[in-house]
Amino acid sequence: MSEQRHFFVGGNWKMNGTYASIDEILKFLNGDNLDPKTEIVVAPPSLYLSYVRGKLNKNISVAAQNAYKVEKGAFTGDISPTQIKDVGGDWVILGHSERRHVFKEPNELIGEKVGHALSAGLKLIPCIGEKLEEREANKTEEVCFCQMKAIAENVKDINDWKRIVIAYEPVWAIGTGKVATPQQAQEAHHSVRQWISKNVSPDVAKCVRIIYGGSVTAGNCRELAQQPDVDGFLVGGASLKSEFVDIINARK
Ligand code: PEP
């Protein structure tokens, strides 16, 4: 557990929420029992970003779940980092496993999105993680390092790493109820940090936050949060429920 890396919890609402259900989520997010030491970011569907920003306490930041690689133009259905900032979003999740595997976004495109979102001034949560067959074939590091390379190649200024939180999300753990063990998470986070130390800089590796995602719940978050290289969580399903508060408070 690092003192210099501020504990970070993100909530990815995916394609869930209507005004009525979002108002219920806002009730527990706007409550007064959130650990003030945790940095909190929630990612509603982009349609509701502005609404959520307007209603949410200012100690919680708002993220988009994706963004395209250019500022504007003929890209029907997509949104840009400039638009995210315009409606009050500070962060964007990029390369989430559902973008990679449902929407077939390749590493190269995710890298380009990283470069553009940084140049537009957003903070970023780029996601990496292996599929089950890749883990079983002992390819976890190979896959994660390749994904990291595509991201890191597009971070042109070393200071931009201060605006990046890496999410390690093994695909087999996302939305499946099959959480990585604390040891599996620690091992993967440690090797990603070592990769950053070798390929970016030892100082960046010490400071960059690497958060875990994949079936995190109130029941399993505390042990995961004690791992020295686990700096927080990206939470899907449980971020829609009041147990998200317990995850925010995992180190309280
Ligand atoms: C996610 O969507 O990033 C995620 C980790 O989902 P879940 O917590 O539902 O597994």
PDB file of C-alpha atoms and ligand atoms in Angstrom:
ATOM      1  CA  MET A   1       0.000   0.000   0.000  1.00  0.00           C
ATOM      2  CA  SER A   2       1.590   3.257  -1.041  1.00  0.00           C
ATOM      3  CA  GLU A   3       1.187   6.480   0.898  1.00  0.00           C
ATOM      4  CA  GLN A   4       2.145   8.539  -2.133  1.00  0.00           C
ATOM      5  CA  ARG A   5      -0.568   7.046  -4.363  1.00  0.00           C
ATOM      6  CA  HIS A   6      -3.979   8.448  -3.448  1.00  0.00           C
ATOM      7  CA  PHE A   7      -6.602   5.633  -3.273  1.00  0.00           C
ATOM      8  CA  PHE A   8      -8.899   5.878  -6.297  1.00  0.00           C
ATOM      9  CA  VAL A   9     -12.338   4.358  -6.914  1.00  0.00           C
ATOM     10  CA  GLY A  10     -14.172   4.688 -10.214  1.00  0.00           C
ATOM     11  CA  GLY A  11     -17.720   3.616 -10.967  1.00  0.00           C
ATOM     12  CA  ASN A  12     -18.463   2.552 -14.538  1.00  0.00           C
ATOM     13  CA  TRP A  13     -22.226   2.555 -15.003  1.00  0.00           C
ATOM     14  CA  LYS A  14     -21.917   1.100 -18.529  1.00  0.00           C
ATOM     15  CA  MET A  15     -25.210   1.387 -20.520  1.00  0.00           C
ATOM     16  CA  ASN A  16     -27.321   1.529 -17.357  1.00  0.00           C
ATOM     17  CA  GLY A  17     -29.430   4.289 -15.893  1.00  0.00           C
ATOM     18  CA  THR A  18     -32.461   6.474 -16.503  1.00  0.00           C
ATOM     19  CA  TYR A  19     -33.284   9.697 -14.671  1.00  0.00           C
ATOM     20  CA  ALA A  20     -35.227   7.711 -12.071  1.00  0.00           C
ATOM     21  CA  SER A  21     -32.512   5.146 -11.301  1.00  0.00           C
ATOM     22  CA  ILE A  22     -29.725   7.735 -11.512  1.00  0.00           C
ATOM     23  CA  ASP A  23     -31.491   9.818  -8.857  1.00  0.00           C
ATOM     24  CA  GLU A  24     -31.328   6.771  -6.562  1.00  0.00           C
ATOM     25  CA  ILE A  25     -27.567   6.401  -7.177  1.00  0.00           C
ATOM     26  CA  LEU A  26     -27.025  10.115  -6.542  1.00  0.00           C
ATOM     27  CA  LYS A  27     -28.624   9.747  -3.112  1.00  0.00           C
ATOM     28  CA  PHE A  28     -25.915   7.445  -1.813  1.00  0.00           C
ATOM     29  CA  LEU A  29     -23.117   9.245  -3.665  1.00  0.00           C
ATOM     30  CA  ASN A  30     -24.173  12.554  -2.134  1.00  0.00           C
ATOM     31  CA  GLY A  31     -24.297  11.066   1.363  1.00  0.00           C
ATOM     32  CA  ASP A  32     -21.841  12.098   4.058  1.00  0.00           C
ATOM     33  CA  ASN A  33     -20.147   8.770   4.773  1.00  0.00           C
ATOM     34  CA  LEU A  34     -17.596   8.618   1.937  1.00  0.00           C
ATOM     35  CA  ASP A  35     -13.936   8.341   2.945  1.00  0.00           C
ATOM     36  CA  PRO A  36     -12.522  11.807   2.140  1.00  0.00           C
ATOM     37  CA  LYS A  37      -9.150  10.154   1.459  1.00  0.00           C
ATOM     38  CA  THR A  38     -10.532   8.329  -1.614  1.00  0.00           C
ATOM     39  CA  GLU A  39     -10.558  10.030  -5.000  1.00  0.00           C
ATOM     40  CA  ILE A  40     -13.930   9.172  -6.575  1.00  0.00           C
ATOM     41  CA  VAL A  41     -14.966   9.279 -10.231  1.00  0.00           C
ATOM     42  CA  VAL A  42     -18.225   8.040 -11.752  1.00  0.00           C
ATOM     43  CA  ALA A  43     -18.850   7.347 -15.424  1.00  0.00           C
ATOM     44  CA  PRO A  44     -22.518   7.623 -16.388  1.00  0.00           C
ATOM     45  CA  PRO A  45     -23.680   7.049 -19.971  1.00  0.00           C
ATOM     46  CA  SER A  46     -22.681  10.195 -21.902  1.00  0.00           C
ATOM     47  CA  LEU A  47     -26.340  11.204 -22.372  1.00  0.00           C
ATOM     48  CA  TYR A  48     -26.570  11.796 -18.611  1.00  0.00           C
ATOM     49  CA  LEU A  49     -23.121  13.217 -17.987  1.00  0.00           C
ATOM     50  CA  SER A  50     -24.292  16.793 -17.738  1.00  0.00           C
ATOM     51  CA  TYR A  51     -27.258  15.876 -15.514  1.00  0.00           C
ATOM     52  CA  VAL A  52     -25.049  13.872 -13.142  1.00  0.00           C
ATOM     53  CA  ARG A  53     -22.418  16.648 -13.027  1.00  0.00           C
ATOM     54  CA  GLY A  54     -25.109  19.143 -12.080  1.00  0.00           C
ATOM     55  CA  LYS A  55     -26.527  17.035  -9.236  1.00  0.00           C
ATOM     56  CA  LEU A  56     -23.417  15.394  -7.818  1.00  0.00           C
ATOM     57  CA  ASN A  57     -21.357  16.802  -4.958  1.00  0.00           C
ATOM     58  CA  LYS A  58     -18.193  18.461  -6.249  1.00  0.00           C
ATOM     59  CA  ASN A  59     -15.891  16.082  -4.358  1.00  0.00           C
ATOM     60  CA  ILE A  60     -16.794  13.440  -6.957  1.00  0.00           C
ATOM     61  CA  SER A  61     -15.578  13.793 -10.545  1.00  0.00           C
ATOM     62  CA  VAL A  62     -17.386  12.667 -13.654  1.00  0.00           C
ATOM     63  CA  ALA A  63     -15.980  10.585 -16.510  1.00  0.00           C
ATOM     64  CA  ALA A  64     -17.159   9.526 -19.931  1.00  0.00           C
ATOM     65  CA  GLN A  65     -16.964   5.827 -20.768  1.00  0.00           C
ATOM     66  CA  ASN A  66     -15.282   6.375 -24.126  1.00  0.00           C
ATOM     67  CA  ALA A  67     -14.301   9.100 -26.599  1.00  0.00           C
ATOM     68  CA  TYR A  68     -13.188   9.271 -30.202  1.00  0.00           C
ATOM     69  CA  LYS A  69      -9.690  10.218 -31.355  1.00  0.00           C
ATOM     70  CA  VAL A  70     -10.488  13.621 -32.903  1.00  0.00           C
ATOM     71  CA  GLU A  71     -12.124  16.847 -31.759  1.00  0.00           C
ATOM     72  CA  LYS A  72     -15.149  16.967 -34.090  1.00  0.00           C
ATOM     73  CA  GLY A  73     -16.499  15.961 -37.467  1.00  0.00           C
ATOM     74  CA  ALA A  74     -18.377  13.301 -39.381  1.00  0.00           C
ATOM     75  CA  PHE A  75     -18.276  10.479 -36.820  1.00  0.00           C
ATOM     76  CA  THR A  76     -21.942   9.675 -36.291  1.00  0.00           C
ATOM     77  CA  GLY A  77     -22.774   8.399 -32.840  1.00  0.00           C
ATOM     78  CA  ASP A  78     -19.422   9.207 -31.258  1.00  0.00           C
ATOM     79  CA  ILE A  79     -18.349  11.881 -28.760  1.00  0.00           C
ATOM     80  CA  SER A  80     -15.126  13.834 -28.359  1.00  0.00           C
ATOM     81  CA  PRO A  81     -12.947  14.827 -25.395  1.00  0.00           C
ATOM     82  CA  THR A  82     -13.753  18.491 -26.101  1.00  0.00           C
ATOM     83  CA  GLN A  83     -17.473  17.730 -25.716  1.00  0.00           C
ATOM     84  CA  ILE A  84     -16.861  15.764 -22.514  1.00  0.00           C
ATOM     85  CA  LYS A  85     -15.058  18.756 -21.020  1.00  0.00           C
ATOM     86  CA  ASP A  86     -17.761  21.099 -22.289  1.00  0.00           C
ATOM     87  CA  VAL A  87     -20.459  19.287 -20.273  1.00  0.00           C
ATOM     88  CA  GLY A  88     -18.328  19.125 -17.117  1.00  0.00           C
ATOM     89  CA  GLY A  89     -16.491  15.804 -17.451  1.00  0.00           C
ATOM     90  CA  ASP A  90     -12.867  15.687 -16.294  1.00  0.00           C
ATOM     91  CA  TRP A  91     -12.082  12.053 -17.047  1.00  0.00           C
ATOM     92  CA  VAL A  92     -12.529   9.436 -19.743  1.00  0.00           C
ATOM     93  CA  ILE A  93     -12.277   5.642 -19.600  1.00  0.00           C
ATOM     94  CA  LEU A  94     -10.516   4.299 -22.700  1.00  0.00           C
ATOM     95  CA  GLY A  95     -10.002   0.758 -23.949  1.00  0.00           C
ATOM     96  CA  HIS A  96     -12.514  -0.826 -21.575  1.00  0.00           C
ATOM     97  CA  SER A  97     -12.745  -4.553 -22.305  1.00  0.00           C
ATOM     98  CA  GLU A  98     -16.245  -4.091 -23.730  1.00  0.00           C
ATOM     99  CA  ARG A  99     -14.842  -1.535 -26.183  1.00  0.00           C
ATOM    100  CA  ARG A 100     -12.028  -3.909 -27.055  1.00  0.00           C
ATOM    101  CA  HIS A 101     -14.061  -7.102 -27.362  1.00  0.00           C
ATOM    102  CA  VAL A 102     -17.689  -6.149 -28.133  1.00  0.00           C
ATOM    103  CA  PHE A 103     -16.835  -3.171 -30.355  1.00  0.00           C
ATOM    104  CA  LYS A 104     -13.544  -4.650 -31.616  1.00  0.00           C
ATOM    105  CA  GLU A 105     -11.387  -1.629 -30.845  1.00  0.00           C
ATOM    106  CA  PRO A 106      -7.747  -2.508 -31.528  1.00  0.00           C
ATOM    107  CA  ASN A 107      -4.738  -1.431 -29.472  1.00  0.00           C
ATOM    108  CA  GLU A 108      -3.708   1.081 -32.122  1.00  0.00           C
ATOM    109  CA  LEU A 109      -7.043   2.948 -31.992  1.00  0.00           C
ATOM    110  CA  ILE A 110      -7.022   2.958 -28.196  1.00  0.00           C
ATOM    111  CA  GLY A 111      -3.502   4.414 -28.308  1.00  0.00           C
ATOM    112  CA  GLU A 112      -4.654   7.174 -30.660  1.00  0.00           C
ATOM    113  CA  LYS A 113      -7.583   7.933 -28.360  1.00  0.00           C
ATOM    114  CA  VAL A 114      -5.175   8.177 -25.416  1.00  0.00           C
ATOM    115  CA  GLY A 115      -2.997  10.673 -27.309  1.00  0.00           C
ATOM    116  CA  HIS A 116      -5.925  12.834 -28.351  1.00  0.00           C
ATOM    117  CA  ALA A 117      -7.709  12.802 -24.970  1.00  0.00           C
ATOM    118  CA  LEU A 118      -4.468  13.895 -23.280  1.00  0.00           C
ATOM    119  CA  SER A 119      -3.926  16.705 -25.768  1.00  0.00           C
ATOM    120  CA  ALA A 120      -7.524  17.838 -25.141  1.00  0.00           C
ATOM    121  CA  GLY A 121      -6.745  18.117 -21.405  1.00  0.00           C
ATOM    122  CA  LEU A 122      -8.730  15.214 -19.982  1.00  0.00           C
ATOM    123  CA  LYS A 123      -7.633  12.801 -17.274  1.00  0.00           C
ATOM    124  CA  LEU A 124      -7.628   9.196 -18.397  1.00  0.00           C
ATOM    125  CA  ILE A 125      -8.440   5.708 -17.181  1.00  0.00           C
ATOM    126  CA  PRO A 126      -6.989   3.420 -19.864  1.00  0.00           C
ATOM    127  CA  CYS A 127      -7.902  -0.227 -19.296  1.00  0.00           C
ATOM    128  CA  ILE A 128      -5.851  -3.335 -19.927  1.00  0.00           C
ATOM    129  CA  GLY A 129      -6.391  -7.006 -19.200  1.00  0.00           C
ATOM    130  CA  GLU A 130      -6.194 -10.525 -20.571  1.00  0.00           C
ATOM    131  CA  LYS A 131      -8.908 -12.961 -21.631  1.00  0.00           C
ATOM    132  CA  LEU A 132      -9.314 -16.292 -19.866  1.00  0.00           C
ATOM    133  CA  GLU A 133      -7.645 -18.284 -22.632  1.00  0.00           C
ATOM    134  CA  GLU A 134      -4.715 -15.885 -22.585  1.00  0.00           C
ATOM    135  CA  ARG A 135      -4.269 -16.341 -18.825  1.00  0.00           C
ATOM    136  CA  GLU A 136      -4.503 -20.102 -19.215  1.00  0.00           C
ATOM    137  CA  ALA A 137      -1.845 -19.960 -21.943  1.00  0.00           C
ATOM    138  CA  ASN A 138       0.416 -17.958 -19.567  1.00  0.00           C
ATOM    139  CA  LYS A 139       0.085 -14.898 -21.788  1.00  0.00           C
ATOM    140  CA  THR A 140      -1.172 -12.432 -19.163  1.00  0.00           C
ATOM    141  CA  GLU A 141       2.029 -10.379 -19.168  1.00  0.00           C
ATOM    142  CA  GLU A 142       2.458 -10.502 -22.924  1.00  0.00           C
ATOM    143  CA  VAL A 143      -1.092  -9.222 -23.508  1.00  0.00           C
ATOM    144  CA  CYS A 144      -0.975  -6.538 -20.804  1.00  0.00           C
ATOM    145  CA  PHE A 145       2.471  -5.313 -21.871  1.00  0.00           C
ATOM    146  CA  CYS A 146       1.350  -5.052 -25.497  1.00  0.00           C
ATOM    147  CA  GLN A 147      -1.703  -3.025 -24.401  1.00  0.00           C
ATOM    148  CA  MET A 148       0.528  -0.865 -22.176  1.00  0.00           C
ATOM    149  CA  LYS A 149       2.930  -0.232 -25.072  1.00  0.00           C
ATOM    150  CA  ALA A 150       0.094   1.090 -27.292  1.00  0.00           C
ATOM    151  CA  ILE A 151      -0.955   3.418 -24.450  1.00  0.00           C
ATOM    152  CA  ALA A 152       2.535   4.565 -23.414  1.00  0.00           C
ATOM    153  CA  GLU A 153       3.610   5.331 -26.998  1.00  0.00           C
ATOM    154  CA  ASN A 154       0.904   7.984 -27.083  1.00  0.00           C
ATOM    155  CA  VAL A 155       1.850   9.707 -23.835  1.00  0.00           C
ATOM    156  CA  LYS A 156       4.219  12.248 -25.336  1.00  0.00           C
ATOM    157  CA  ASP A 157       5.025  14.291 -22.225  1.00  0.00           C
ATOM    158  CA  ILE A 158       6.214  12.464 -19.106  1.00  0.00           C
ATOM    159  CA  ASN A 159       4.162  14.875 -16.956  1.00  0.00           C
ATOM    160  CA  ASP A 160       1.014  13.582 -18.634  1.00  0.00           C
ATOM    161  CA  TRP A 161       1.359  10.378 -16.590  1.00  0.00           C
ATOM    162  CA  LYS A 162       0.059  12.434 -13.649  1.00  0.00           C
ATOM    163  CA  ARG A 163      -3.296  12.493 -15.496  1.00  0.00           C
ATOM    164  CA  ILE A 164      -3.410   8.730 -16.021  1.00  0.00           C
ATOM    165  CA  VAL A 165      -4.796   5.943 -13.826  1.00  0.00           C
ATOM    166  CA  ILE A 166      -4.283   2.466 -15.316  1.00  0.00           C
ATOM    167  CA  ALA A 167      -7.113  -0.026 -14.774  1.00  0.00           C
ATOM    168  CA  TYR A 168      -6.075  -3.681 -14.792  1.00  0.00           C
ATOM    169  CA  GLU A 169      -9.281  -5.560 -15.566  1.00  0.00           C
ATOM    170  CA  PRO A 170      -8.932  -9.226 -16.461  1.00  0.00           C
ATOM    171  CA  VAL A 171     -11.665  -9.886 -19.009  1.00  0.00           C
ATOM    172  CA  TRP A 172     -12.655 -13.138 -17.298  1.00  0.00           C
ATOM    173  CA  ALA A 173     -13.467 -11.220 -14.116  1.00  0.00           C
ATOM    174  CA  ILE A 174     -15.599  -8.439 -15.605  1.00  0.00           C
ATOM    175  CA  GLY A 175     -19.278  -8.861 -14.884  1.00  0.00           C
ATOM    176  CA  THR A 176     -18.815 -12.574 -14.205  1.00  0.00           C
ATOM    177  CA  GLY A 177     -18.773 -12.661 -10.407  1.00  0.00           C
ATOM    178  CA  LYS A 178     -15.321 -14.315 -10.686  1.00  0.00           C
ATOM    179  CA  VAL A 179     -13.001 -11.890  -8.934  1.00  0.00           C
ATOM    180  CA  ALA A 180      -9.217 -12.183  -9.197  1.00  0.00           C
ATOM    181  CA  THR A 181      -7.668 -13.330  -5.945  1.00  0.00           C
ATOM    182  CA  PRO A 182      -5.732 -10.638  -4.091  1.00  0.00           C
ATOM    183  CA  GLN A 183      -2.565 -12.532  -5.071  1.00  0.00           C
ATOM    184  CA  GLN A 184      -3.495 -12.632  -8.768  1.00  0.00           C
ATOM    185  CA  ALA A 185      -4.296  -8.919  -8.739  1.00  0.00           C
ATOM    186  CA  GLN A 186      -1.100  -8.042  -6.863  1.00  0.00           C
ATOM    187  CA  GLU A 187       1.032 -10.117  -9.231  1.00  0.00           C
ATOM    188  CA  ALA A 188      -0.436  -8.476 -12.348  1.00  0.00           C
ATOM    189  CA  HIS A 189      -0.250  -4.941 -10.894  1.00  0.00           C
ATOM    190  CA  HIS A 190       3.338  -5.505  -9.825  1.00  0.00           C
ATOM    191  CA  SER A 191       4.405  -6.682 -13.266  1.00  0.00           C
ATOM    192  CA  VAL A 192       2.633  -3.754 -14.975  1.00  0.00           C
ATOM    193  CA  ARG A 193       4.413  -1.380 -12.571  1.00  0.00           C
ATOM    194  CA  GLN A 194       7.727  -3.022 -13.405  1.00  0.00           C
ATOM    195  CA  TRP A 195       6.969  -2.660 -17.109  1.00  0.00           C
ATOM    196  CA  ILE A 196       6.322   1.063 -16.562  1.00  0.00           C
ATOM    197  CA  SER A 197       9.533   1.392 -14.570  1.00  0.00           C
ATOM    198  CA  LYS A 198      11.555  -0.171 -17.381  1.00  0.00           C
ATOM    199  CA  ASN A 199       9.778   1.369 -20.366  1.00  0.00           C
ATOM    200  CA  VAL A 200       8.616   4.769 -19.104  1.00  0.00           C
ATOM    201  CA  SER A 201      10.510   5.729 -15.939  1.00  0.00           C
ATOM    202  CA  PRO A 202      11.033   4.462 -12.374  1.00  0.00           C
ATOM    203  CA  ASP A 203       9.536   7.694 -11.011  1.00  0.00           C
ATOM    204  CA  VAL A 204       6.357   7.319 -13.057  1.00  0.00           C
ATOM    205  CA  ALA A 205       6.097   3.684 -11.931  1.00  0.00           C
ATOM    206  CA  LYS A 206       6.279   4.760  -8.282  1.00  0.00           C
ATOM    207  CA  CYS A 207       3.567   7.414  -8.673  1.00  0.00           C
ATOM    208  CA  VAL A 208       1.107   6.049 -11.240  1.00  0.00           C
ATOM    209  CA  ARG A 209      -1.992   4.480  -9.808  1.00  0.00           C
ATOM    210  CA  ILE A 210      -2.947   1.005 -10.996  1.00  0.00           C
ATOM    211  CA  ILE A 211      -6.496   0.088 -10.044  1.00  0.00           C
ATOM    212  CA  TYR A 212      -8.186  -3.299 -10.235  1.00  0.00           C
ATOM    213  CA  GLY A 213     -11.504  -4.026 -11.933  1.00  0.00           C
ATOM    214  CA  GLY A 214     -13.526  -7.211 -12.259  1.00  0.00           C
ATOM    215  CA  SER A 215     -16.412  -8.237  -9.987  1.00  0.00           C
ATOM    216  CA  VAL A 216     -15.327  -6.031  -7.085  1.00  0.00           C
ATOM    217  CA  THR A 217     -17.937  -6.023  -4.312  1.00  0.00           C
ATOM    218  CA  ALA A 218     -18.297  -4.798  -0.749  1.00  0.00           C
ATOM    219  CA  GLY A 219     -17.388  -8.334   0.304  1.00  0.00           C
ATOM    220  CA  ASN A 220     -14.064  -8.687  -1.530  1.00  0.00           C
ATOM    221  CA  CYS A 221     -12.755  -5.110  -1.737  1.00  0.00           C
ATOM    222  CA  ARG A 222     -10.965  -4.865   1.615  1.00  0.00           C
ATOM    223  CA  GLU A 223      -8.475  -7.650   1.071  1.00  0.00           C
ATOM    224  CA  LEU A 224      -7.773  -6.489  -2.483  1.00  0.00           C
ATOM    225  CA  ALA A 225      -7.254  -2.927  -1.221  1.00  0.00           C
ATOM    226  CA  GLN A 226      -4.510  -4.120   1.146  1.00  0.00           C
ATOM    227  CA  GLN A 227      -2.287  -5.325  -1.702  1.00  0.00           C
ATOM    228  CA  PRO A 228       0.753  -3.064  -2.075  1.00  0.00           C
ATOM    229  CA  ASP A 229       0.287  -2.413  -5.804  1.00  0.00           C
ATOM    230  CA  VAL A 230      -3.515  -2.156  -5.825  1.00  0.00           C
ATOM    231  CA  ASP A 231      -4.279   1.573  -5.677  1.00  0.00           C
ATOM    232  CA  GLY A 232      -8.033   1.355  -5.977  1.00  0.00           C
ATOM    233  CA  PHE A 233     -10.810  -0.047  -8.136  1.00  0.00           C
ATOM    234  CA  LEU A 234     -12.820   0.370 -11.282  1.00  0.00           C
ATOM    235  CA  VAL A 235     -16.254  -0.981 -10.412  1.00  0.00           C
ATOM    236  CA  GLY A 236     -19.050  -1.921 -12.804  1.00  0.00           C
ATOM    237  CA  GLY A 237     -22.155  -3.658 -11.439  1.00  0.00           C
ATOM    238  CA  ALA A 238     -21.586  -2.778  -7.783  1.00  0.00           C
ATOM    239  CA  SER A 239     -21.213   0.936  -8.601  1.00  0.00           C
ATOM    240  CA  LEU A 240     -24.953   1.045  -9.307  1.00  0.00           C
ATOM    241  CA  LYS A 241     -25.763  -0.077  -5.771  1.00  0.00           C
ATOM    242  CA  SER A 242     -25.261   1.425  -2.340  1.00  0.00           C
ATOM    243  CA  GLU A 243     -22.486  -1.124  -1.662  1.00  0.00           C
ATOM    244  CA  PHE A 244     -20.332   1.194  -3.822  1.00  0.00           C
ATOM    245  CA  VAL A 245     -19.956   3.287  -0.666  1.00  0.00           C
ATOM    246  CA  ASP A 246     -18.314   0.327   1.098  1.00  0.00           C
ATOM    247  CA  ILE A 247     -15.899  -0.037  -1.836  1.00  0.00           C
ATOM    248  CA  ILE A 248     -15.048   3.677  -1.666  1.00  0.00           C
ATOM    249  CA  ASN A 249     -14.401   3.110   2.050  1.00  0.00           C
ATOM    250  CA  ALA A 250     -12.327  -0.056   1.535  1.00  0.00           C
ATOM    251  CA  ARG A 251      -9.331   1.448   3.337  1.00  0.00           C
ATOM    252  CA  LYS A 252     -11.276   3.315   6.021  1.00  0.00           C
TER     253      LYS A 252
HETATM  254  C1  PEP B   1     -16.119  -2.744 -15.354  1.00  0.00           C
HETATM  255  O1  PEP B   1     -17.108  -2.533 -16.051  1.00  0.00           O
HETATM  256  O2  PEP B   1     -15.108  -2.050 -15.511  1.00  0.00           O
HETATM  257  C2  PEP B   1     -16.177  -3.814 -14.352  1.00  0.00           C
HETATM  258  C3  PEP B   1     -15.108  -4.097 -13.682  1.00  0.00           C
HETATM  259  O3  PEP B   1     -17.391  -4.447 -14.198  1.00  0.00           O
HETATM  260  P1  PEP B   1     -17.836  -5.395 -12.945  1.00  0.00           P
HETATM  261  O4  PEP B   1     -17.400  -4.683 -11.681  1.00  0.00           O
HETATM  262  O5  PEP B   1     -19.317  -5.497 -13.083  1.00  0.00           O
HETATM  263  O6  PEP B   1     -17.129  -6.694 -13.115  1.00  0.00           O
END
